[in-house]
Amino acid sequence: MPVTFPSSVTTATLDYRRHGWTVAETANGRSLITDDQIAAVELTGAMAAAVRRFLRANNLSGPVIEIPGTQRREIHLVRGATKAAMAIEALRHAGATVHTNGASIPLPPTRLAHGAASWSISPTEARWVPPIVAIAAAVRATTRTHHPHLADLAG
């Protein structure tokens, strides 16, 4: 159920609503609530960097939220999770966290323990919200030498 915002709502919130996303207000900022239309894949460390390079090189990048902390953390917004059980299984097996079914994702500039969430690629900069299978393919392609069995799982 979409949130109704007061008249003092910011432009950023209006942009989120324009995308059809369910956004909830929190004490620290705003959160995207995942549903049938939008989900998220969280990647960390070297995998996050490799996937980012792969997506950029293949013109597949979508909106990406950077989460501050001691280790690189990126949340890729995706679509199509309801029909991608094998891709989700492969992502989780590779060490990614897949957020679906009402999970709450901090939207920039939500304040977190180590700083504020920020857009690495904002929804207005991205040409699309990629399907989750595109992220699974990027993970498979960038981790193939370390996890050859992922090619079978993400297929």
JSON list of C-alpha atoms in Angstrom, two decimals:
[
{"chain": "A", "resi": 1, "resn": "MET", "atom": "CA", "xyz": [0.00, 0.00, 0.00]},
{"chain": "A", "resi": 2, "resn": "PRO", "atom": "CA", "xyz": [1.64, 3.27, -1.12]},
{"chain": "A", "resi": 3, "resn": "VAL", "atom": "CA", "xyz": [2.49, 5.88, 1.48]},
{"chain": "A", "resi": 4, "resn": "THR", "atom": "CA", "xyz": [0.82, 9.29, 1.41]},
{"chain": "A", "resi": 5, "resn": "PHE", "atom": "CA", "xyz": [3.32, 12.10, 1.89]},
{"chain": "A", "resi": 6, "resn": "PRO", "atom": "CA", "xyz": [2.74, 15.53, 3.42]},
{"chain": "A", "resi": 7, "resn": "SER", "atom": "CA", "xyz": [2.91, 18.59, 1.18]},
{"chain": "A", "resi": 8, "resn": "SER", "atom": "CA", "xyz": [6.51, 19.26, 2.28]},
{"chain": "A", "resi": 9, "resn": "VAL", "atom": "CA", "xyz": [7.68, 16.12, 0.48]},
{"chain": "A", "resi": 10, "resn": "THR", "atom": "CA", "xyz": [11.04, 16.43, -1.27]},
{"chain": "A", "resi": 11, "resn": "THR", "atom": "CA", "xyz": [11.72, 16.13, -4.98]},
{"chain": "A", "resi": 12, "resn": "ALA", "atom": "CA", "xyz": [13.56, 12.85, -4.34]},
{"chain": "A", "resi": 13, "resn": "THR", "atom": "CA", "xyz": [10.46, 11.28, -2.83]},
{"chain": "A", "resi": 14, "resn": "LEU", "atom": "CA", "xyz": [8.35, 12.50, -5.72]},
{"chain": "A", "resi": 15, "resn": "ASP", "atom": "CA", "xyz": [10.80, 10.83, -8.12]},
{"chain": "A", "resi": 16, "resn": "TYR", "atom": "CA", "xyz": [10.53, 7.56, -6.21]},
{"chain": "A", "resi": 17, "resn": "ARG", "atom": "CA", "xyz": [6.74, 7.66, -6.39]},
{"chain": "A", "resi": 18, "resn": "ARG", "atom": "CA", "xyz": [6.88, 8.48, -10.11]},
{"chain": "A", "resi": 19, "resn": "HIS", "atom": "CA", "xyz": [8.63, 5.14, -10.63]},
{"chain": "A", "resi": 20, "resn": "GLY", "atom": "CA", "xyz": [5.67, 3.41, -9.00]},
{"chain": "A", "resi": 21, "resn": "TRP", "atom": "CA", "xyz": [7.72, 2.28, -6.00]},
{"chain": "A", "resi": 22, "resn": "THR", "atom": "CA", "xyz": [6.23, 1.79, -2.56]},
{"chain": "A", "resi": 23, "resn": "VAL", "atom": "CA", "xyz": [8.20, 4.05, -0.24]},
{"chain": "A", "resi": 24, "resn": "ALA", "atom": "CA", "xyz": [7.94, 4.13, 3.55]},
{"chain": "A", "resi": 25, "resn": "GLU", "atom": "CA", "xyz": [9.11, 6.95, 5.81]},
{"chain": "A", "resi": 26, "resn": "THR", "atom": "CA", "xyz": [11.43, 5.92, 8.64]},
{"chain": "A", "resi": 27, "resn": "ALA", "atom": "CA", "xyz": [13.06, 7.85, 11.46]},
{"chain": "A", "resi": 28, "resn": "ASN", "atom": "CA", "xyz": [16.31, 7.99, 9.42]},
{"chain": "A", "resi": 29, "resn": "GLY", "atom": "CA", "xyz": [14.90, 8.60, 5.95]},
{"chain": "A", "resi": 30, "resn": "ARG", "atom": "CA", "xyz": [13.01, 6.60, 3.35]},
{"chain": "A", "resi": 31, "resn": "SER", "atom": "CA", "xyz": [12.90, 2.94, 2.46]},
{"chain": "A", "resi": 32, "resn": "LEU", "atom": "CA", "xyz": [11.86, 1.17, -0.71]},
{"chain": "A", "resi": 33, "resn": "ILE", "atom": "CA", "xyz": [9.53, -1.72, 0.01]},
{"chain": "A", "resi": 34, "resn": "THR", "atom": "CA", "xyz": [10.15, -4.59, -2.41]},
{"chain": "A", "resi": 35, "resn": "ASP", "atom": "CA", "xyz": [7.15, -6.14, -4.13]},
{"chain": "A", "resi": 36, "resn": "ASP", "atom": "CA", "xyz": [6.16, -7.98, -7.33]},
{"chain": "A", "resi": 37, "resn": "GLN", "atom": "CA", "xyz": [7.48, -5.07, -9.43]},
{"chain": "A", "resi": 38, "resn": "ILE", "atom": "CA", "xyz": [10.79, -4.22, -7.75]},
{"chain": "A", "resi": 39, "resn": "ALA", "atom": "CA", "xyz": [13.39, -6.23, -5.83]},
{"chain": "A", "resi": 40, "resn": "ALA", "atom": "CA", "xyz": [17.06, -5.75, -4.95]},
{"chain": "A", "resi": 41, "resn": "VAL", "atom": "CA", "xyz": [20.32, -7.67, -5.10]},
{"chain": "A", "resi": 42, "resn": "GLU", "atom": "CA", "xyz": [22.98, -6.76, -2.56]},
{"chain": "A", "resi": 43, "resn": "LEU", "atom": "CA", "xyz": [26.60, -7.45, -3.45]},
{"chain": "A", "resi": 44, "resn": "THR", "atom": "CA", "xyz": [29.72, -6.90, -1.37]},
{"chain": "A", "resi": 45, "resn": "GLY", "atom": "CA", "xyz": [33.45, -6.56, -1.74]},
{"chain": "A", "resi": 46, "resn": "ALA", "atom": "CA", "xyz": [35.26, -7.70, -4.87]},
{"chain": "A", "resi": 47, "resn": "MET", "atom": "CA", "xyz": [32.09, -9.25, -6.30]},
{"chain": "A", "resi": 48, "resn": "ALA", "atom": "CA", "xyz": [30.34, -5.87, -6.17]},
{"chain": "A", "resi": 49, "resn": "ALA", "atom": "CA", "xyz": [33.22, -4.18, -8.00]},
{"chain": "A", "resi": 50, "resn": "ALA", "atom": "CA", "xyz": [33.49, -6.90, -10.67]},
{"chain": "A", "resi": 51, "resn": "VAL", "atom": "CA", "xyz": [29.76, -6.95, -11.33]},
{"chain": "A", "resi": 52, "resn": "ARG", "atom": "CA", "xyz": [29.69, -3.16, -11.55]},
{"chain": "A", "resi": 53, "resn": "ARG", "atom": "CA", "xyz": [32.45, -3.21, -14.19]},
{"chain": "A", "resi": 54, "resn": "PHE", "atom": "CA", "xyz": [30.72, -5.98, -16.15]},
{"chain": "A", "resi": 55, "resn": "LEU", "atom": "CA", "xyz": [27.35, -4.22, -16.17]},
{"chain": "A", "resi": 56, "resn": "ARG", "atom": "CA", "xyz": [28.92, -0.91, -17.21]},
{"chain": "A", "resi": 57, "resn": "ALA", "atom": "CA", "xyz": [30.96, -2.52, -20.01]},
{"chain": "A", "resi": 58, "resn": "ASN", "atom": "CA", "xyz": [27.85, -4.23, -21.37]},
{"chain": "A", "resi": 59, "resn": "ASN", "atom": "CA", "xyz": [25.53, -1.22, -20.98]},
{"chain": "A", "resi": 60, "resn": "LEU", "atom": "CA", "xyz": [23.34, -3.15, -18.53]},
{"chain": "A", "resi": 61, "resn": "SER", "atom": "CA", "xyz": [23.62, -0.88, -15.47]},
{"chain": "A", "resi": 62, "resn": "GLY", "atom": "CA", "xyz": [20.50, 0.06, -13.59]},
{"chain": "A", "resi": 63, "resn": "PRO", "atom": "CA", "xyz": [19.93, 1.96, -10.34]},
{"chain": "A", "resi": 64, "resn": "VAL", "atom": "CA", "xyz": [22.54, 1.16, -7.69]},
{"chain": "A", "resi": 65, "resn": "ILE", "atom": "CA", "xyz": [22.54, 2.26, -4.05]},
{"chain": "A", "resi": 66, "resn": "GLU", "atom": "CA", "xyz": [25.86, 2.43, -2.19]},
{"chain": "A", "resi": 67, "resn": "ILE", "atom": "CA", "xyz": [25.74, 1.50, 1.49]},
{"chain": "A", "resi": 68, "resn": "PRO", "atom": "CA", "xyz": [28.56, 3.00, 3.59]},
{"chain": "A", "resi": 69, "resn": "GLY", "atom": "CA", "xyz": [30.66, 0.77, 5.80]},
{"chain": "A", "resi": 70, "resn": "THR", "atom": "CA", "xyz": [33.99, -0.96, 6.19]},
{"chain": "A", "resi": 71, "resn": "GLN", "atom": "CA", "xyz": [33.33, -3.16, 3.14]},
{"chain": "A", "resi": 72, "resn": "ARG", "atom": "CA", "xyz": [31.97, -2.11, -0.25]},
{"chain": "A", "resi": 73, "resn": "ARG", "atom": "CA", "xyz": [28.21, -2.80, -0.41]},
{"chain": "A", "resi": 74, "resn": "GLU", "atom": "CA", "xyz": [25.99, -2.11, -3.38]},
{"chain": "A", "resi": 75, "resn": "ILE", "atom": "CA", "xyz": [22.28, -2.72, -3.82]},
{"chain": "A", "resi": 76, "resn": "HIS", "atom": "CA", "xyz": [21.16, -3.18, -7.44]},
{"chain": "A", "resi": 77, "resn": "LEU", "atom": "CA", "xyz": [17.47, -2.54, -8.01]},
{"chain": "A", "resi": 78, "resn": "VAL", "atom": "CA", "xyz": [15.95, -5.19, -10.27]},
{"chain": "A", "resi": 79, "resn": "ARG", "atom": "CA", "xyz": [12.68, -6.41, -11.70]},
{"chain": "A", "resi": 80, "resn": "GLY", "atom": "CA", "xyz": [11.38, -9.87, -12.62]},
{"chain": "A", "resi": 81, "resn": "ALA", "atom": "CA", "xyz": [12.20, -11.64, -9.35]},
{"chain": "A", "resi": 82, "resn": "THR", "atom": "CA", "xyz": [8.84, -13.40, -9.19]},
{"chain": "A", "resi": 83, "resn": "LYS", "atom": "CA", "xyz": [9.75, -15.50, -12.24]},
{"chain": "A", "resi": 84, "resn": "ALA", "atom": "CA", "xyz": [13.43, -16.07, -11.58]},
{"chain": "A", "resi": 85, "resn": "ALA", "atom": "CA", "xyz": [13.77, -18.75, -8.90]},
{"chain": "A", "resi": 86, "resn": "MET", "atom": "CA", "xyz": [16.88, -20.29, -10.49]},
{"chain": "A", "resi": 87, "resn": "ALA", "atom": "CA", "xyz": [18.60, -16.92, -10.82]},
{"chain": "A", "resi": 88, "resn": "ILE", "atom": "CA", "xyz": [17.79, -16.07, -7.19]},
{"chain": "A", "resi": 89, "resn": "GLU", "atom": "CA", "xyz": [19.14, -19.45, -6.06]},
{"chain": "A", "resi": 90, "resn": "ALA", "atom": "CA", "xyz": [22.35, -18.90, -8.05]},
{"chain": "A", "resi": 91, "resn": "LEU", "atom": "CA", "xyz": [22.79, -15.38, -6.65]},
{"chain": "A", "resi": 92, "resn": "ARG", "atom": "CA", "xyz": [22.36, -16.58, -3.08]},
{"chain": "A", "resi": 93, "resn": "HIS", "atom": "CA", "xyz": [24.73, -19.49, -3.69]},
{"chain": "A", "resi": 94, "resn": "ALA", "atom": "CA", "xyz": [27.34, -17.01, -4.95]},
{"chain": "A", "resi": 95, "resn": "GLY", "atom": "CA", "xyz": [27.02, -14.95, -1.75]},
{"chain": "A", "resi": 96, "resn": "ALA", "atom": "CA", "xyz": [24.61, -12.22, -2.84]},
{"chain": "A", "resi": 97, "resn": "THR", "atom": "CA", "xyz": [21.66, -11.17, -0.71]},
{"chain": "A", "resi": 98, "resn": "VAL", "atom": "CA", "xyz": [18.39, -11.01, -2.62]},
{"chain": "A", "resi": 99, "resn": "HIS", "atom": "CA", "xyz": [15.72, -8.72, -1.14]},
{"chain": "A", "resi": 100, "resn": "THR", "atom": "CA", "xyz": [12.12, -9.57, -2.14]},
{"chain": "A", "resi": 101, "resn": "ASN", "atom": "CA", "xyz": [8.61, -9.87, -0.72]},
{"chain": "A", "resi": 102, "resn": "GLY", "atom": "CA", "xyz": [8.32, -6.72, 1.37]},
{"chain": "A", "resi": 103, "resn": "ALA", "atom": "CA", "xyz": [11.98, -6.27, 2.31]},
{"chain": "A", "resi": 104, "resn": "SER", "atom": "CA", "xyz": [12.94, -2.71, 3.19]},
{"chain": "A", "resi": 105, "resn": "ILE", "atom": "CA", "xyz": [15.81, -1.09, 1.24]},
{"chain": "A", "resi": 106, "resn": "PRO", "atom": "CA", "xyz": [17.26, 2.24, 2.44]},
{"chain": "A", "resi": 107, "resn": "LEU", "atom": "CA", "xyz": [16.84, 4.94, -0.20]},
{"chain": "A", "resi": 108, "resn": "PRO", "atom": "CA", "xyz": [19.29, 7.83, -0.40]},
{"chain": "A", "resi": 109, "resn": "PRO", "atom": "CA", "xyz": [19.89, 9.91, 1.65]},
{"chain": "A", "resi": 110, "resn": "THR", "atom": "CA", "xyz": [18.73, 7.61, 4.49]},
{"chain": "A", "resi": 111, "resn": "ARG", "atom": "CA", "xyz": [21.09, 7.81, 7.46]},
{"chain": "A", "resi": 112, "resn": "LEU", "atom": "CA", "xyz": [22.69, 4.51, 8.49]},
{"chain": "A", "resi": 113, "resn": "ALA", "atom": "CA", "xyz": [25.20, 3.45, 11.15]},
{"chain": "A", "resi": 114, "resn": "HIS", "atom": "CA", "xyz": [28.27, 4.35, 9.03]},
{"chain": "A", "resi": 115, "resn": "GLY", "atom": "CA", "xyz": [26.89, 7.29, 7.05]},
{"chain": "A", "resi": 116, "resn": "ALA", "atom": "CA", "xyz": [24.15, 7.89, 4.52]},
{"chain": "A", "resi": 117, "resn": "ALA", "atom": "CA", "xyz": [23.03, 5.67, 1.65]},
{"chain": "A", "resi": 118, "resn": "SER", "atom": "CA", "xyz": [23.79, 7.28, -1.71]},
{"chain": "A", "resi": 119, "resn": "TRP", "atom": "CA", "xyz": [23.07, 6.67, -5.36]},
{"chain": "A", "resi": 120, "resn": "SER", "atom": "CA", "xyz": [25.98, 5.29, -7.30]},
{"chain": "A", "resi": 121, "resn": "ILE", "atom": "CA", "xyz": [23.66, 5.26, -10.31]},
{"chain": "A", "resi": 122, "resn": "SER", "atom": "CA", "xyz": [20.39, 7.08, -9.69]},
{"chain": "A", "resi": 123, "resn": "PRO", "atom": "CA", "xyz": [17.11, 6.01, -11.28]},
{"chain": "A", "resi": 124, "resn": "THR", "atom": "CA", "xyz": [17.21, 9.15, -13.44]},
{"chain": "A", "resi": 125, "resn": "GLU", "atom": "CA", "xyz": [20.72, 8.26, -14.72]},
{"chain": "A", "resi": 126, "resn": "ALA", "atom": "CA", "xyz": [19.89, 4.62, -15.43]},
{"chain": "A", "resi": 127, "resn": "ARG", "atom": "CA", "xyz": [18.29, 3.74, -18.73]},
{"chain": "A", "resi": 128, "resn": "TRP", "atom": "CA", "xyz": [16.29, 0.93, -17.13]},
{"chain": "A", "resi": 129, "resn": "VAL", "atom": "CA", "xyz": [15.75, -1.27, -14.09]},
{"chain": "A", "resi": 130, "resn": "PRO", "atom": "CA", "xyz": [17.35, -4.52, -15.25]},
{"chain": "A", "resi": 131, "resn": "PRO", "atom": "CA", "xyz": [15.82, -7.95, -14.77]},
{"chain": "A", "resi": 132, "resn": "ILE", "atom": "CA", "xyz": [17.32, -9.97, -11.94]},
{"chain": "A", "resi": 133, "resn": "VAL", "atom": "CA", "xyz": [18.59, -12.49, -14.49]},
{"chain": "A", "resi": 134, "resn": "ALA", "atom": "CA", "xyz": [20.93, -9.78, -15.88]},
{"chain": "A", "resi": 135, "resn": "ILE", "atom": "CA", "xyz": [22.54, -9.39, -12.44]},
{"chain": "A", "resi": 136, "resn": "ALA", "atom": "CA", "xyz": [22.73, -13.18, -12.08]},
{"chain": "A", "resi": 137, "resn": "ALA", "atom": "CA", "xyz": [24.46, -13.37, -15.47]},
{"chain": "A", "resi": 138, "resn": "ALA", "atom": "CA", "xyz": [26.92, -10.66, -14.43]},
{"chain": "A", "resi": 139, "resn": "VAL", "atom": "CA", "xyz": [27.71, -12.53, -11.21]},
{"chain": "A", "resi": 140, "resn": "ARG", "atom": "CA", "xyz": [28.12, -15.76, -13.16]},
{"chain": "A", "resi": 141, "resn": "ALA", "atom": "CA", "xyz": [30.39, -14.09, -15.73]},
{"chain": "A", "resi": 142, "resn": "THR", "atom": "CA", "xyz": [32.59, -12.39, -13.16]},
{"chain": "A", "resi": 143, "resn": "THR", "atom": "CA", "xyz": [32.90, -15.35, -10.80]},
{"chain": "A", "resi": 144, "resn": "ARG", "atom": "CA", "xyz": [33.14, -18.15, -13.38]},
{"chain": "A", "resi": 145, "resn": "THR", "atom": "CA", "xyz": [36.81, -18.80, -12.68]},
{"chain": "A", "resi": 146, "resn": "HIS", "atom": "CA", "xyz": [36.13, -19.12, -8.96]},
{"chain": "A", "resi": 147, "resn": "HIS", "atom": "CA", "xyz": [32.72, -20.86, -9.09]},
{"chain": "A", "resi": 148, "resn": "PRO", "atom": "CA", "xyz": [32.34, -22.81, -12.36]},
{"chain": "A", "resi": 149, "resn": "HIS", "atom": "CA", "xyz": [29.17, -24.55, -11.09]},
{"chain": "A", "resi": 150, "resn": "LEU", "atom": "CA", "xyz": [27.28, -21.22, -11.12]},
{"chain": "A", "resi": 151, "resn": "ALA", "atom": "CA", "xyz": [26.90, -21.46, -14.90]},
{"chain": "A", "resi": 152, "resn": "ASP", "atom": "CA", "xyz": [24.67, -24.49, -14.38]},
{"chain": "A", "resi": 153, "resn": "LEU", "atom": "CA", "xyz": [22.62, -22.92, -11.58]},
{"chain": "A", "resi": 154, "resn": "ALA", "atom": "CA", "xyz": [21.94, -19.53, -13.20]},
{"chain": "A", "resi": 155, "resn": "GLY", "atom": "CA", "xyz": [21.20, -21.04, -16.61]}
]
